[in-house]
Amino acid sequence: MLFILFFFESSGYTRLTYVNNSIPVNLYFLDEAFLDVSRGSGIVGASFNPASLSKTGKLDIYAGVGFAKSNYVERDVIINFDEDSLKDSLILPVSIGFLESGGIDYFGIGKKFGPFGFGFSIDRGYELGFLLDIDQRIGEDFSFTYERGFTNEDDPNIPVGDTINVSIPLSGYVHITGKGKGNIYYKEKPMFFGIGTGAGPISIGVGARITNISLSGEANFHFLAQVDSLWTYIDTVVQDFNGDNWTIDSVQIFAQTVEDTLIIGGINGSYRGTRFGGMAGLLIDLRFLKIGVSYERTSNLSIDGRHSLIFGFPSSPPEYLDIDTTGLEADSLQRRIYGRVGLYAGEWPIDTSSEEETNKWTFLPMDRYRAGIYLNLLAFTLSLGGNFDWTSDSIALGEGYFGLSIGLPIPVISTRVCLAGKIMYVKFPKGDNEDGDKYEVMFSPPALTAGLGLRYTKKPVTLSFTTRINLTQGAFSLLNLIEDFEKQGEIKFDPLSSVNFGFGIGIKL
């Protein structure tokens, strides 16, 4: 059977969403203390430097909220085919986007008992992942030639022992419908407890952090193929085995509509673990200068769980397994065949395989170093803080971040221009390196954000508002502007297309 595809058309969508959401980076725009360990005051910033708990009031409460934001770039992906039986191109509409998920980013509460301040806080931590949503329909016109020999079994008027071979050209239309949804997420959700005290400009504190870590994913997809509009008429002259000519006189060939599963697949998995950390911090608070440092030692991190997979692919092309010749008639005297023939297909054979696996990964303890400095100058203020995880071992899961803000001399409302970012990394031995002195490091894409932070205080309440741009979202907006200019010759600028917002409220009695 000769099979030729000669035209494609597609409709629907394929949407791939990238998620990279660092809550401490977002909170930094509400208050520098969330990344700068020199700026802590009470419960705010205590999870990074517990020494700030020495400044706790009779009661401290702080909550921060972030809003969801997404940006997408629409592109046509062109797939070119250059085979002997297929020379064409397929255009698929694809959306690639970035998502910042919203929610309650932080909640903390602190209480002073004598010279000691105690605090507890939780936040949404960090999430990195991908979302996939597919709903595509691909149509193909095609033609193929089906070879069939007609014998006395098809019609008694065909002489016994004679075979009349006919090439049956068929044309039709096939469409493939694909649907699927999937996601994969890495998430960290920390919880903090601490105590701090101080005398004069010097404060100290200790605390504990419990971080629940998860790696999970699920996906299901299904591709269905349907062949219809498959028919033709044959008017031709062929020869039998004896060399005699037979006339195929307007024989109608039709085929049943074929609808069957083409590809199926699915994945489901969940891995979880808990990392514990103990920390100590120091804060020096002078009139024009603040300095903060903290150190955290984490425990081993063991992540274990299971995942399962199932996939099904065609083991061979579909074949026409049966032919109905009851409507076919033959005239042996005039050597003429006429009437109609039906073709019937069997199922598309699918090979299905599945597997289930349990794994456990252990990451060794980390040393986390944090430092920050704050300058309160006459013309402006400057805040700079950072963190870096380190271990001498060859297997590690760590992070690094920084925060930079410049305060502007605006009365009543504290106004800051900020830049902050975070990056994750995994370190593991290279190859068969048993000594562990050679290793590879894989980094996550950075979560880099720029924006403006506003804060208004009227005791005992502090209100904070932020407007910020994740630079990945900004890049997507820029690509859309360029595309609009190329297509329409003008730029349609939406200033809010990539801007996100946050809100915080604090009460200090």
Short mmCIF file of C-alpha atoms in Angstrom, two decimals:
data_model
loop_
_atom_site.label_atom_id
_atom_site.label_comp_id
_atom_site.label_asym_id
_atom_site.label_seq_id
_atom_site.Cartn_x
_atom_site.Cartn_y
_atom_site.Cartn_z
CA MET A 1 0.00 0.00 0.00
CA LEU A 2 1.45 3.38 -1.07
CA PHE A 3 0.56 6.13 1.39
CA ILE A 4 1.00 9.86 0.60
CA LEU A 5 0.07 12.86 2.76
CA PHE A 6 -0.07 16.15 0.92
CA PHE A 7 -1.74 18.84 3.05
CA PHE A 8 -1.89 19.86 6.72
CA GLU A 9 -4.11 22.19 8.71
CA SER A 10 -4.28 22.71 12.46
CA SER A 11 -6.40 24.47 15.07
CA GLY A 12 -6.52 24.67 18.85
CA TYR A 13 -3.73 25.57 21.22
CA THR A 14 -0.73 24.30 23.13
CA ARG A 15 0.09 26.29 26.26
CA LEU A 16 3.30 25.90 28.25
CA THR A 17 3.55 27.92 31.47
CA TYR A 18 6.73 28.46 33.45
CA VAL A 19 6.35 29.12 37.19
CA ASN A 20 9.15 30.64 39.27
CA ASN A 21 7.86 32.25 42.43
CA SER A 22 10.17 33.25 45.29
CA ILE A 23 8.09 34.58 48.17
CA PRO A 24 11.00 36.17 50.13
CA VAL A 25 11.91 38.13 46.99
CA ASN A 26 8.33 39.38 46.68
CA LEU A 27 8.17 40.21 50.41
CA TYR A 28 11.40 42.23 50.14
CA PHE A 29 9.43 44.94 48.35
CA LEU A 30 7.09 45.16 51.33
CA ASP A 31 9.96 45.35 53.83
CA GLU A 32 13.74 45.05 53.34
CA ALA A 33 13.99 42.84 56.42
CA PHE A 34 12.82 39.82 54.43
CA LEU A 35 16.21 39.62 52.67
CA ASP A 36 18.40 42.15 54.49
CA VAL A 37 19.26 40.73 57.93
CA SER A 38 20.27 44.19 59.18
CA ARG A 39 16.71 45.57 58.81
CA GLY A 40 14.73 43.23 61.07
CA SER A 41 12.37 44.68 63.64
CA GLY A 42 10.20 42.38 65.72
CA ILE A 43 8.61 39.53 63.79
CA VAL A 44 9.41 41.17 60.44
CA GLY A 45 12.66 39.63 59.25
CA ALA A 46 12.98 37.26 62.22
CA SER A 47 12.98 34.15 60.02
CA PHE A 48 16.22 35.41 58.45
CA ASN A 49 17.79 36.91 61.58
CA PRO A 50 16.19 35.92 64.93
CA ALA A 51 18.05 38.80 66.64
CA SER A 52 15.30 41.11 65.34
CA LEU A 53 12.93 39.54 67.91
CA SER A 54 14.63 41.66 70.57
CA LYS A 55 12.69 44.58 69.07
CA THR A 56 9.33 42.85 69.49
CA GLY A 57 6.58 44.91 71.10
CA LYS A 58 3.95 43.66 73.49
CA LEU A 59 2.42 42.06 70.42
CA ASP A 60 3.63 42.00 66.81
CA ILE A 61 1.53 40.80 63.89
CA TYR A 62 2.43 41.04 60.22
CA ALA A 63 0.79 39.63 57.08
CA GLY A 64 1.71 39.99 53.42
CA VAL A 65 -0.32 39.20 50.31
CA GLY A 66 0.79 38.83 46.70
CA PHE A 67 -1.42 38.84 43.62
CA ALA A 68 -1.33 36.46 40.67
CA LYS A 69 0.06 37.57 37.32
CA SER A 70 0.71 35.83 34.03
CA ASN A 71 2.05 36.78 30.61
CA TYR A 72 2.05 34.76 27.40
CA VAL A 73 3.76 35.01 24.05
CA GLU A 74 1.88 33.56 21.08
CA ARG A 75 4.03 31.87 18.46
CA ASP A 76 3.52 29.57 15.48
CA VAL A 77 5.83 26.58 15.54
CA ILE A 78 6.57 25.32 12.02
CA ILE A 79 7.46 21.65 11.57
CA ASN A 80 8.84 20.82 8.13
CA PHE A 81 8.56 17.35 6.63
CA ASP A 82 10.85 16.29 3.80
CA GLU A 83 10.32 12.63 3.10
CA ASP A 84 9.71 10.79 -0.16
CA SER A 85 6.08 10.19 0.81
CA LEU A 86 5.52 13.49 2.62
CA LYS A 87 6.71 16.96 1.66
CA ASP A 88 4.86 19.64 3.59
CA SER A 89 4.95 21.72 6.75
CA LEU A 90 2.75 21.77 9.84
CA ILE A 91 2.02 25.02 11.71
CA LEU A 92 1.09 24.66 15.38
CA PRO A 93 -0.10 27.63 17.47
CA VAL A 94 1.84 27.62 20.75
CA SER A 95 1.60 29.88 23.82
CA ILE A 96 4.60 30.17 26.13
CA GLY A 97 4.06 32.05 29.36
CA PHE A 98 5.20 32.94 32.86
CA LEU A 99 3.03 32.70 35.96
CA GLU A 100 3.36 34.30 39.38
CA SER A 101 0.85 32.61 41.66
CA GLY A 102 -0.90 34.74 44.23
CA GLY A 103 -1.95 34.12 47.80
CA ILE A 104 -1.11 34.86 51.42
CA ASP A 105 2.67 35.10 51.22
CA TYR A 106 3.47 35.53 54.90
CA PHE A 107 2.00 35.54 58.38
CA GLY A 108 3.99 36.11 61.55
CA ILE A 109 3.28 36.86 65.19
CA GLY A 110 5.64 37.94 67.97
CA LYS A 111 5.29 38.52 71.71
CA LYS A 112 7.57 40.11 74.30
CA PHE A 113 8.08 38.42 77.67
CA GLY A 114 10.41 40.49 79.81
CA PRO A 115 13.72 41.00 77.99
CA PHE A 116 12.96 38.23 75.48
CA GLY A 117 10.98 38.37 72.29
CA PHE A 118 9.42 35.21 70.90
CA GLY A 119 8.16 34.75 67.37
CA PHE A 120 6.51 32.36 64.96
CA SER A 121 5.97 32.72 61.20
CA ILE A 122 5.03 30.79 58.09
CA ASP A 123 5.33 31.75 54.43
CA ARG A 124 4.72 30.26 51.01
CA GLY A 125 8.44 29.86 50.45
CA TYR A 126 9.38 29.00 46.90
CA GLU A 127 7.92 27.20 43.92
CA LEU A 128 9.40 26.27 40.57
CA GLY A 129 7.47 24.37 37.94
CA PHE A 130 5.84 23.97 34.56
CA LEU A 131 2.21 23.66 33.45
CA LEU A 132 1.16 22.13 30.13
CA ASP A 133 -2.27 22.37 28.50
CA ILE A 134 -2.88 20.88 25.04
CA ASP A 135 -6.02 20.94 22.91
CA GLN A 136 -4.96 20.50 19.29
CA ARG A 137 -6.70 19.30 16.16
CA ILE A 138 -4.53 18.47 13.16
CA GLY A 139 -6.18 17.72 9.80
CA GLU A 140 -4.57 15.96 6.87
CA ASP A 141 -5.78 15.29 3.35
CA PHE A 142 -4.18 12.14 2.02
CA SER A 143 -4.26 9.57 -0.75
CA PHE A 144 -3.08 6.01 -1.00
CA THR A 145 -3.24 3.10 -3.41
CA TYR A 146 -4.69 -0.19 -2.24
CA GLU A 147 -3.71 -3.30 -4.22
CA ARG A 148 -6.41 -6.01 -4.47
CA GLY A 149 -6.82 -9.13 -6.53
CA PHE A 150 -10.41 -10.14 -7.44
CA THR A 151 -11.15 -13.86 -7.89
CA ASN A 152 -14.02 -16.29 -8.28
CA GLU A 153 -14.63 -15.97 -4.54
CA ASP A 154 -15.60 -12.33 -5.07
CA ASP A 155 -17.96 -13.10 -7.97
CA PRO A 156 -18.79 -16.52 -9.51
CA ASN A 157 -18.66 -15.00 -13.01
CA ILE A 158 -14.90 -14.56 -12.68
CA PRO A 159 -13.35 -17.75 -14.07
CA VAL A 160 -11.99 -20.16 -11.49
CA GLY A 161 -8.23 -19.79 -11.11
CA ASP A 162 -8.20 -16.34 -12.65
CA THR A 163 -7.10 -13.29 -10.64
CA ILE A 164 -7.76 -9.72 -11.70
CA ASN A 165 -5.36 -7.36 -9.91
CA VAL A 166 -6.65 -3.82 -9.48
CA SER A 167 -4.89 -0.77 -8.05
CA ILE A 168 -7.50 1.15 -6.05
CA PRO A 169 -6.61 4.85 -5.57
CA LEU A 170 -8.34 6.31 -2.52
CA SER A 171 -8.49 9.85 -1.17
CA GLY A 172 -9.67 10.89 2.24
CA TYR A 173 -9.29 13.11 5.26
CA VAL A 174 -7.83 12.28 8.65
CA HIS A 175 -7.86 14.45 11.74
CA ILE A 176 -5.91 13.85 14.92
CA THR A 177 -7.29 15.30 18.13
CA GLY A 178 -4.90 15.64 21.03
CA LYS A 179 -5.81 16.69 24.56
CA GLY A 180 -3.69 16.71 27.66
CA LYS A 181 -2.93 18.49 30.91
CA GLY A 182 0.08 18.22 33.13
CA ASN A 183 2.18 19.93 35.77
CA ILE A 184 5.39 19.45 37.68
CA TYR A 185 6.28 21.46 40.79
CA TYR A 186 9.15 21.82 43.22
CA LYS A 187 7.95 23.59 46.40
CA GLU A 188 9.42 24.74 49.70
CA LYS A 189 7.19 25.81 52.60
CA PRO A 190 9.09 26.98 55.70
CA MET A 191 7.98 27.48 59.29
CA PHE A 192 10.03 29.46 61.84
CA PHE A 193 10.28 29.64 65.66
CA GLY A 194 12.71 31.96 67.43
CA ILE A 195 13.75 33.97 70.46
CA GLY A 196 15.79 37.17 70.69
CA THR A 197 17.07 39.65 73.24
CA GLY A 198 19.37 42.62 73.32
CA ALA A 199 20.97 45.45 75.21
CA GLY A 200 21.74 48.84 73.75
CA PRO A 201 22.58 48.70 70.04
CA ILE A 202 23.40 44.97 70.08
CA SER A 203 20.84 42.20 69.72
CA ILE A 204 21.23 38.45 69.48
CA GLY A 205 18.82 35.63 68.76
CA VAL A 206 18.43 31.96 67.96
CA GLY A 207 15.76 30.14 66.02
CA ALA A 208 14.69 26.98 64.23
CA ARG A 209 13.36 26.57 60.72
CA ILE A 210 11.32 23.60 59.50
CA THR A 211 10.96 23.44 55.72
CA ASN A 212 8.62 21.01 54.01
CA ILE A 213 9.87 20.20 50.52
CA SER A 214 7.94 18.46 47.77
CA LEU A 215 8.50 17.44 44.17
CA SER A 216 5.29 16.35 42.47
CA GLY A 217 3.85 15.99 39.02
CA GLU A 218 0.97 14.58 37.09
CA ALA A 219 0.05 14.51 33.42
CA ASN A 220 -2.44 12.76 31.18
CA PHE A 221 -2.75 12.99 27.42
CA HIS A 222 -4.72 11.24 24.70
CA PHE A 223 -4.45 11.46 20.91
CA LEU A 224 -7.37 10.19 18.83
CA ALA A 225 -7.18 9.61 15.06
CA GLN A 226 -10.24 9.58 12.80
CA VAL A 227 -10.30 8.80 9.07
CA ASP A 228 -13.36 9.72 7.02
CA SER A 229 -14.44 10.83 3.52
CA LEU A 230 -12.62 7.83 2.07
CA TRP A 231 -14.02 6.82 -1.34
CA THR A 232 -13.37 6.80 -5.09
CA TYR A 233 -14.57 5.53 -8.49
CA ILE A 234 -12.43 3.31 -10.69
CA ASP A 235 -12.59 3.37 -14.50
CA THR A 236 -9.68 1.47 -15.95
CA VAL A 237 -8.60 -1.56 -17.94
CA VAL A 238 -6.43 -4.27 -16.37
CA GLN A 239 -5.10 -7.66 -17.44
CA ASP A 240 -5.67 -10.98 -15.74
CA PHE A 241 -3.10 -13.78 -15.39
CA ASN A 242 -3.93 -14.99 -18.90
CA GLY A 243 -3.24 -11.60 -20.45
CA ASP A 244 -6.90 -10.89 -21.20
CA ASN A 245 -8.16 -7.34 -20.69
CA TRP A 246 -10.88 -6.64 -18.15
CA THR A 247 -12.77 -3.35 -17.93
CA ILE A 248 -13.29 -1.92 -14.46
CA ASP A 249 -16.43 0.06 -15.18
CA SER A 250 -17.16 2.85 -12.66
CA VAL A 251 -16.67 0.66 -9.63
CA GLN A 252 -17.45 2.67 -6.50
CA ILE A 253 -15.02 2.11 -3.63
CA PHE A 254 -15.96 3.30 -0.17
CA ALA A 255 -14.51 2.76 3.30
CA GLN A 256 -15.95 2.91 6.75
CA THR A 257 -15.07 5.79 9.06
CA VAL A 258 -12.14 4.76 11.22
CA GLU A 259 -11.79 6.21 14.73
CA ASP A 260 -9.26 4.84 17.16
CA THR A 261 -6.79 5.80 19.86
CA LEU A 262 -3.40 6.78 18.51
CA ILE A 263 -1.30 7.60 21.59
CA ILE A 264 -2.06 7.53 25.31
CA GLY A 265 0.12 8.44 28.24
CA GLY A 266 0.19 9.48 31.84
CA ILE A 267 2.52 10.14 34.73
CA ASN A 268 1.89 10.61 38.41
CA GLY A 269 4.42 11.04 41.17
CA SER A 270 5.07 12.63 44.53
CA TYR A 271 8.29 13.01 46.52
CA ARG A 272 8.47 14.71 49.91
CA GLY A 273 10.95 15.51 52.62
CA THR A 274 11.61 17.83 55.56
CA ARG A 275 14.72 19.88 56.23
CA PHE A 276 15.44 21.21 59.73
CA GLY A 277 17.70 24.14 60.45
CA GLY A 278 19.04 25.88 63.53
CA MET A 279 20.16 29.50 63.29
CA ALA A 280 21.80 32.25 65.30
CA GLY A 281 21.93 35.94 64.49
CA LEU A 282 23.54 39.23 65.48
CA LEU A 283 22.20 42.73 64.90
CA ILE A 284 24.05 46.00 65.50
CA ASP A 285 21.73 49.01 65.35
CA LEU A 286 23.38 52.44 65.24
CA ARG A 287 21.86 55.74 64.25
CA PHE A 288 23.22 55.89 60.69
CA LEU A 289 24.36 52.32 60.28
CA LYS A 290 22.86 48.89 60.83
CA ILE A 291 24.76 45.63 60.40
CA GLY A 292 23.28 42.16 60.59
CA VAL A 293 24.66 38.66 60.21
CA SER A 294 23.14 35.23 60.76
CA TYR A 295 24.23 31.65 60.33
CA GLU A 296 22.06 28.59 59.78
CA ARG A 297 23.08 24.94 59.82
CA THR A 298 20.61 22.59 58.19
CA SER A 299 20.07 18.89 58.67
CA ASN A 300 20.28 16.17 56.06
CA LEU A 301 17.45 16.29 53.58
CA SER A 302 15.91 13.00 52.49
CA ILE A 303 13.31 13.17 49.73
CA ASP A 304 11.49 9.93 49.04
CA GLY A 305 8.37 8.87 47.19
CA ARG A 306 7.18 7.07 44.12
CA HIS A 307 6.12 7.72 40.55
CA SER A 308 4.24 5.72 37.94
CA LEU A 309 4.21 5.93 34.16
CA ILE A 310 1.97 4.52 31.45
CA PHE A 311 2.42 4.99 27.69
CA GLY A 312 0.83 3.49 24.61
CA PHE A 313 2.08 3.83 21.04
CA PRO A 314 1.02 2.24 17.74
CA SER A 315 2.90 -0.99 17.06
CA SER A 316 2.07 -0.87 13.34
CA PRO A 317 -0.06 1.16 10.90
CA PRO A 318 -3.76 0.33 10.64
CA GLU A 319 -4.56 -2.20 7.92
CA TYR A 320 -7.70 -2.89 5.93
CA LEU A 321 -8.39 -6.36 7.16
CA ASP A 322 -11.54 -7.12 5.21
CA ILE A 323 -13.18 -6.23 1.90
CA ASP A 324 -16.88 -6.55 1.13
CA THR A 325 -17.50 -7.56 -2.48
CA THR A 326 -21.18 -8.50 -2.16
CA GLY A 327 -22.06 -5.43 -4.22
CA LEU A 328 -19.57 -6.35 -6.97
CA GLU A 329 -20.73 -7.93 -10.24
CA ALA A 330 -18.70 -9.43 -13.08
CA ASP A 331 -19.57 -10.21 -16.71
CA SER A 332 -17.18 -12.91 -17.93
CA LEU A 333 -18.37 -12.69 -21.55
CA GLN A 334 -17.63 -8.98 -21.86
CA ARG A 335 -14.84 -9.19 -19.26
CA ARG A 336 -16.38 -6.33 -17.31
CA ILE A 337 -16.53 -5.65 -13.55
CA TYR A 338 -18.95 -3.11 -12.07
CA GLY A 339 -20.82 -2.33 -8.81
CA ARG A 340 -19.42 -1.25 -5.45
CA VAL A 341 -16.82 -2.48 -2.96
CA GLY A 342 -16.56 -1.76 0.76
CA LEU A 343 -13.30 -1.63 2.72
CA TYR A 344 -13.27 -2.30 6.46
CA ALA A 345 -10.43 -1.60 8.85
CA GLY A 346 -9.43 -3.26 12.06
CA GLU A 347 -8.23 -1.52 15.20
CA TRP A 348 -4.98 0.39 15.31
CA PRO A 349 -2.72 -1.91 17.35
CA ILE A 350 -1.35 -0.18 20.46
CA ASP A 351 1.56 -1.37 22.57
CA THR A 352 1.05 -0.23 26.17
CA SER A 353 3.78 -0.23 28.79
CA SER A 354 3.79 0.92 32.40
CA GLU A 355 6.21 1.13 35.26
CA GLU A 356 6.24 2.15 38.89
CA GLU A 357 9.34 3.14 40.80
CA THR A 358 10.23 4.17 44.34
CA ASN A 359 13.23 6.42 44.94
CA LYS A 360 15.01 8.18 47.76
CA TRP A 361 17.52 11.01 47.47
CA THR A 362 19.59 12.30 50.37
CA PHE A 363 21.17 15.76 50.38
CA LEU A 364 23.79 16.53 53.00
CA PRO A 365 23.66 19.43 55.52
CA MET A 366 24.15 23.00 54.36
CA ASP A 367 25.81 26.04 55.93
CA ARG A 368 23.79 29.17 55.24
CA TYR A 369 25.48 32.53 55.62
CA ARG A 370 23.46 35.74 55.62
CA ALA A 371 24.68 39.31 55.87
CA GLY A 372 23.17 42.75 55.46
CA ILE A 373 24.04 46.40 55.82
CA TYR A 374 21.84 49.48 56.02
CA LEU A 375 22.97 53.09 55.66
CA ASN A 376 20.69 55.92 56.78
CA LEU A 377 22.14 58.93 55.01
CA LEU A 378 20.78 62.44 54.74
CA ALA A 379 19.89 62.24 51.03
CA PHE A 380 18.85 58.60 50.80
CA THR A 381 18.98 55.21 52.47
CA LEU A 382 20.72 52.11 51.18
CA SER A 383 19.90 48.51 52.04
CA LEU A 384 21.92 45.54 50.81
CA GLY A 385 21.50 41.94 51.90
CA GLY A 386 22.33 38.48 50.66
CA ASN A 387 22.53 34.79 51.39
CA PHE A 388 24.56 31.89 50.09
CA ASP A 389 24.44 28.20 50.94
CA TRP A 390 27.66 26.23 51.07
CA THR A 391 28.81 22.70 51.71
CA SER A 392 32.09 20.92 51.06
CA ASP A 393 30.20 17.73 50.24
CA SER A 394 29.62 16.72 46.64
CA ILE A 395 25.83 16.35 46.95
CA ALA A 396 23.81 19.42 47.90
CA LEU A 397 20.58 21.30 47.33
CA GLY A 398 21.03 24.99 48.10
CA GLU A 399 20.07 28.55 47.24
CA GLY A 400 21.41 32.06 46.94
CA TYR A 401 19.64 35.42 46.99
CA PHE A 402 20.28 39.14 47.16
CA GLY A 403 18.29 42.31 47.81
CA LEU A 404 19.19 45.93 47.04
CA SER A 405 17.02 48.94 47.79
CA ILE A 406 17.51 52.70 47.74
CA GLY A 407 15.20 54.84 49.86
CA LEU A 408 14.13 58.18 48.41
CA PRO A 409 13.79 61.38 50.48
CA ILE A 410 9.98 61.55 50.30
CA PRO A 411 8.17 62.65 53.49
CA VAL A 412 5.35 60.73 55.20
CA ILE A 413 5.52 57.70 52.90
CA SER A 414 8.70 55.63 52.91
CA THR A 415 9.54 55.04 49.24
CA ARG A 416 12.14 52.58 48.01
CA VAL A 417 13.40 51.43 44.60
CA CYS A 418 14.28 47.74 44.85
CA LEU A 419 15.97 44.94 42.99
CA ALA A 420 16.00 41.37 44.30
CA GLY A 421 16.59 37.85 43.07
CA LYS A 422 16.95 34.20 44.04
CA ILE A 423 18.50 31.14 42.44
CA MET A 424 18.45 27.44 43.37
CA TYR A 425 21.21 24.96 42.66
CA VAL A 426 21.86 21.22 42.85
CA LYS A 427 25.41 19.89 43.24
CA PHE A 428 26.21 16.24 42.55
CA PRO A 429 29.27 14.07 41.75
CA LYS A 430 30.47 14.02 38.18
CA GLY A 431 30.38 10.65 36.44
CA ASP A 432 31.97 7.74 38.32
CA ASN A 433 33.93 10.08 40.56
CA GLU A 434 34.09 8.06 43.79
CA ASP A 435 36.23 10.56 45.72
CA GLY A 436 33.72 13.37 45.20
CA ASP A 437 36.39 15.91 44.28
CA LYS A 438 34.76 16.53 40.90
CA TYR A 439 31.15 17.59 40.69
CA GLU A 440 28.60 19.30 38.51
CA VAL A 441 26.26 22.13 39.47
CA MET A 442 22.84 22.76 37.93
CA PHE A 443 21.19 26.15 38.49
CA SER A 444 17.52 27.06 38.28
CA PRO A 445 16.52 30.06 36.17
CA PRO A 446 16.84 33.13 38.44
CA ALA A 447 13.76 34.76 39.98
CA LEU A 448 14.76 38.38 39.38
CA THR A 449 12.39 41.24 40.24
CA ALA A 450 12.53 45.04 40.18
CA GLY A 451 10.01 47.50 41.55
CA LEU A 452 8.85 50.08 44.04
CA GLY A 453 8.00 49.68 47.71
CA LEU A 454 5.80 52.12 49.65
CA ARG A 455 5.28 52.09 53.42
CA TYR A 456 3.12 54.28 55.64
CA THR A 457 3.22 54.05 59.44
CA LYS A 458 0.80 55.50 61.94
CA LYS A 459 1.35 53.68 65.19
CA PRO A 460 0.48 50.99 65.88
CA VAL A 461 -0.32 50.17 62.21
CA THR A 462 2.02 49.93 59.24
CA LEU A 463 0.67 49.61 55.70
CA SER A 464 2.88 48.51 52.82
CA PHE A 465 2.18 48.47 49.10
CA THR A 466 4.39 47.26 46.27
CA THR A 467 4.39 47.42 42.52
CA ARG A 468 6.97 45.19 40.90
CA ILE A 469 7.95 43.53 37.64
CA ASN A 470 9.38 40.07 37.42
CA LEU A 471 11.99 40.48 34.70
CA THR A 472 10.90 37.26 33.01
CA GLN A 473 7.40 38.69 32.69
CA GLY A 474 8.91 41.93 31.44
CA ALA A 475 10.76 40.02 28.72
CA PHE A 476 7.50 38.38 27.59
CA SER A 477 5.79 41.78 27.42
CA LEU A 478 8.69 43.15 25.36
CA LEU A 479 8.42 40.26 22.91
CA ASN A 480 4.71 40.99 22.50
CA LEU A 481 5.46 44.66 21.81
CA ILE A 482 8.01 43.70 19.16
CA GLU A 483 5.57 41.27 17.55
CA ASP A 484 2.79 43.91 17.46
CA PHE A 485 5.17 46.37 15.83
CA GLU A 486 6.25 43.83 13.20
CA LYS A 487 2.66 42.88 12.35
CA GLN A 488 0.85 46.22 12.66
CA GLY A 489 3.61 48.80 12.36
CA GLU A 490 2.72 50.38 15.69
CA ILE A 491 3.37 49.76 19.37
CA LYS A 492 0.44 49.24 21.72
CA PHE A 493 1.94 49.64 25.17
CA ASP A 494 0.01 48.41 28.19
CA PRO A 495 1.92 49.60 31.28
CA LEU A 496 0.13 47.09 33.52
CA SER A 497 0.68 44.03 31.33
CA SER A 498 3.65 42.80 33.36
CA VAL A 499 3.24 44.71 36.64
CA ASN A 500 2.26 42.84 39.79
CA PHE A 501 1.20 44.13 43.18
CA GLY A 502 1.54 43.23 46.83
CA PHE A 503 0.07 44.43 50.09
CA GLY A 504 1.18 44.12 53.70
CA ILE A 505 -0.18 45.14 57.07
CA GLY A 506 1.58 45.15 60.41
CA ILE A 507 0.44 45.89 63.96
CA LYS A 508 2.94 46.59 66.71
CA LEU A 509 1.59 47.27 70.19
#
